[in-house]
mmCIF file of C-alpha atoms in Angstrom:
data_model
loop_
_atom_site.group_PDB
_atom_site.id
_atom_site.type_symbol
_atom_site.label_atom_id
_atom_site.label_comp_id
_atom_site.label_asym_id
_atom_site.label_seq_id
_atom_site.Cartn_x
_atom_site.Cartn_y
_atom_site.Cartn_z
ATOM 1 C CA UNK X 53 125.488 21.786 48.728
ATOM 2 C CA UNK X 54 121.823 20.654 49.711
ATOM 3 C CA UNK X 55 122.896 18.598 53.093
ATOM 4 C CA UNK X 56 125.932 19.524 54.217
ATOM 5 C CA UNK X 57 126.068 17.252 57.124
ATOM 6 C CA UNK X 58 125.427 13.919 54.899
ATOM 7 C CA UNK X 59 128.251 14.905 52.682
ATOM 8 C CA UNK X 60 130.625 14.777 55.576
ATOM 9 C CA UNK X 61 129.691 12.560 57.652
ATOM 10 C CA UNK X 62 129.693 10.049 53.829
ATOM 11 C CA UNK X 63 133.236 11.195 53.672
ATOM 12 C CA UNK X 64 133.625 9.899 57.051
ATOM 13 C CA UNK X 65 132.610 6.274 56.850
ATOM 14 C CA UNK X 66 134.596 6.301 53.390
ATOM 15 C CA UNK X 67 137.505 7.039 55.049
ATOM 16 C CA UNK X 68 136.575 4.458 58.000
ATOM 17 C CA UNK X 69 135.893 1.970 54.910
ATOM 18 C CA UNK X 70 139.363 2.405 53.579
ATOM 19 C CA UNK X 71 141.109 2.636 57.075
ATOM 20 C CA UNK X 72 139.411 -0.607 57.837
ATOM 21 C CA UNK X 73 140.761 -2.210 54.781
ATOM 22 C CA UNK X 74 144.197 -0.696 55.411
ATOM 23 C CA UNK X 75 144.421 1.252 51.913
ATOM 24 C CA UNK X 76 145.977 4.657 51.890
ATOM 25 C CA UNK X 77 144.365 7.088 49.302
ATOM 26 C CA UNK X 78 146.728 6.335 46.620
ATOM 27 C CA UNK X 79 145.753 2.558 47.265
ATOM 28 C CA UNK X 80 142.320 3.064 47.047
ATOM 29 C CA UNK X 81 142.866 5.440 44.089
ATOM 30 C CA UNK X 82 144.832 2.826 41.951
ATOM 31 C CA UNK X 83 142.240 -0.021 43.024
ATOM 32 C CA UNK X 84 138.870 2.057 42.093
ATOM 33 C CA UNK X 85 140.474 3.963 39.018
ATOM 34 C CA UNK X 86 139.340 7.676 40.618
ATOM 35 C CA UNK X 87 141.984 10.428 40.747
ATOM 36 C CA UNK X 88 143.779 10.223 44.610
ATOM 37 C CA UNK X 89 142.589 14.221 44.675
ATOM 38 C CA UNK X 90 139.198 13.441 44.153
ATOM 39 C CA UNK X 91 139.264 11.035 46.938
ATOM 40 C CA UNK X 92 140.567 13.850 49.224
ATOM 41 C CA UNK X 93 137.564 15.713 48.212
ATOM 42 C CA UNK X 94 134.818 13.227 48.771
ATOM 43 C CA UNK X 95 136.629 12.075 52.433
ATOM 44 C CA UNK X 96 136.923 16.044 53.560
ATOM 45 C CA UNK X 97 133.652 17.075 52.155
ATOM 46 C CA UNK X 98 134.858 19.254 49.706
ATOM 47 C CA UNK X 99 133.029 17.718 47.220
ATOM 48 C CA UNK X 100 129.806 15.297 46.871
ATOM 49 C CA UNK X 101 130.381 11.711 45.410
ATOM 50 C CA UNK X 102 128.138 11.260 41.824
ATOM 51 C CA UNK X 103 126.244 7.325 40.997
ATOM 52 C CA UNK X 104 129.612 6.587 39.099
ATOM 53 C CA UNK X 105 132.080 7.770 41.786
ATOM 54 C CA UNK X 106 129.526 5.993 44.233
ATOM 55 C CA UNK X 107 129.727 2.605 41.916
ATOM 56 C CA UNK X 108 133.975 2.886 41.285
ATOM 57 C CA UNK X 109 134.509 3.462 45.254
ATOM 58 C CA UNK X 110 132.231 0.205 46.020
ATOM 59 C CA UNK X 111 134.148 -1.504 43.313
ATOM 60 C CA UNK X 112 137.670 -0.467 45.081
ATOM 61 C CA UNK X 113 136.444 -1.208 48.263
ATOM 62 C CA UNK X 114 134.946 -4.586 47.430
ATOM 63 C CA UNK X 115 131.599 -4.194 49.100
ATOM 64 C CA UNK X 116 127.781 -3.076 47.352
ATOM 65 C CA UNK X 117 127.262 0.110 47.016
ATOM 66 C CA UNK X 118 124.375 -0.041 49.378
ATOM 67 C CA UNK X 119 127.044 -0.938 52.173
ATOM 68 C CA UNK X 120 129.104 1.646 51.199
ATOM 69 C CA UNK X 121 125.958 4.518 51.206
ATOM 70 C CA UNK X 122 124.811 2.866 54.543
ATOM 71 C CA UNK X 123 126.152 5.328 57.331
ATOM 72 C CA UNK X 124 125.915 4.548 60.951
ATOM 73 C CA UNK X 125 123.937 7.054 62.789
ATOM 74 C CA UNK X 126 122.525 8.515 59.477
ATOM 75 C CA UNK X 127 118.854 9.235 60.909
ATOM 76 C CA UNK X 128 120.662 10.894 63.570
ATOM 77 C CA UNK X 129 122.473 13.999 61.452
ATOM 78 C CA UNK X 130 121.781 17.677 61.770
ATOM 79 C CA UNK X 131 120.619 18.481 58.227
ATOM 80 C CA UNK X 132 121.516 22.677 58.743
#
């Protein structure tokens, strides 16, 4: 994993997204067609969201997928 501290702090606002929204992971599962696991993954940094996860989460989540790429603070991150 190239930057470690974008994937996580992504899987951060994603989960801030869907708390917002109040969706649980299964919720947001069944509403963006991506496996509930996989969702784990992304929000815990475990794994690193591709274009087409990117596109089915925005879908889900009913905003662009520039909104849902746009972190708060993201200039701001320790790249280690």
């Amino acid at each position: 994993m190239k930057n470690p501290a974008s994937i996580s702090a992504f899987g951060q606002h994603l989960r801030r997204l869907r708390e917002d929204r109040g969706l649980s992971l299964q919720m947001l599962a069944d509403e963006s067609n991506v496996a509930k696991p996989t969702l784990f993954r992304v929000e815990t940094a475990k794994a690193t969201p591709t274009l087409d996860l990117l596109v089915s989460l925005a879908r889900g989540l009913n905003v662009t997928v520039r909104d849902l790429v746009d972190i708060p603070d993201f200039e701001n991150l320790d790249e280690a």
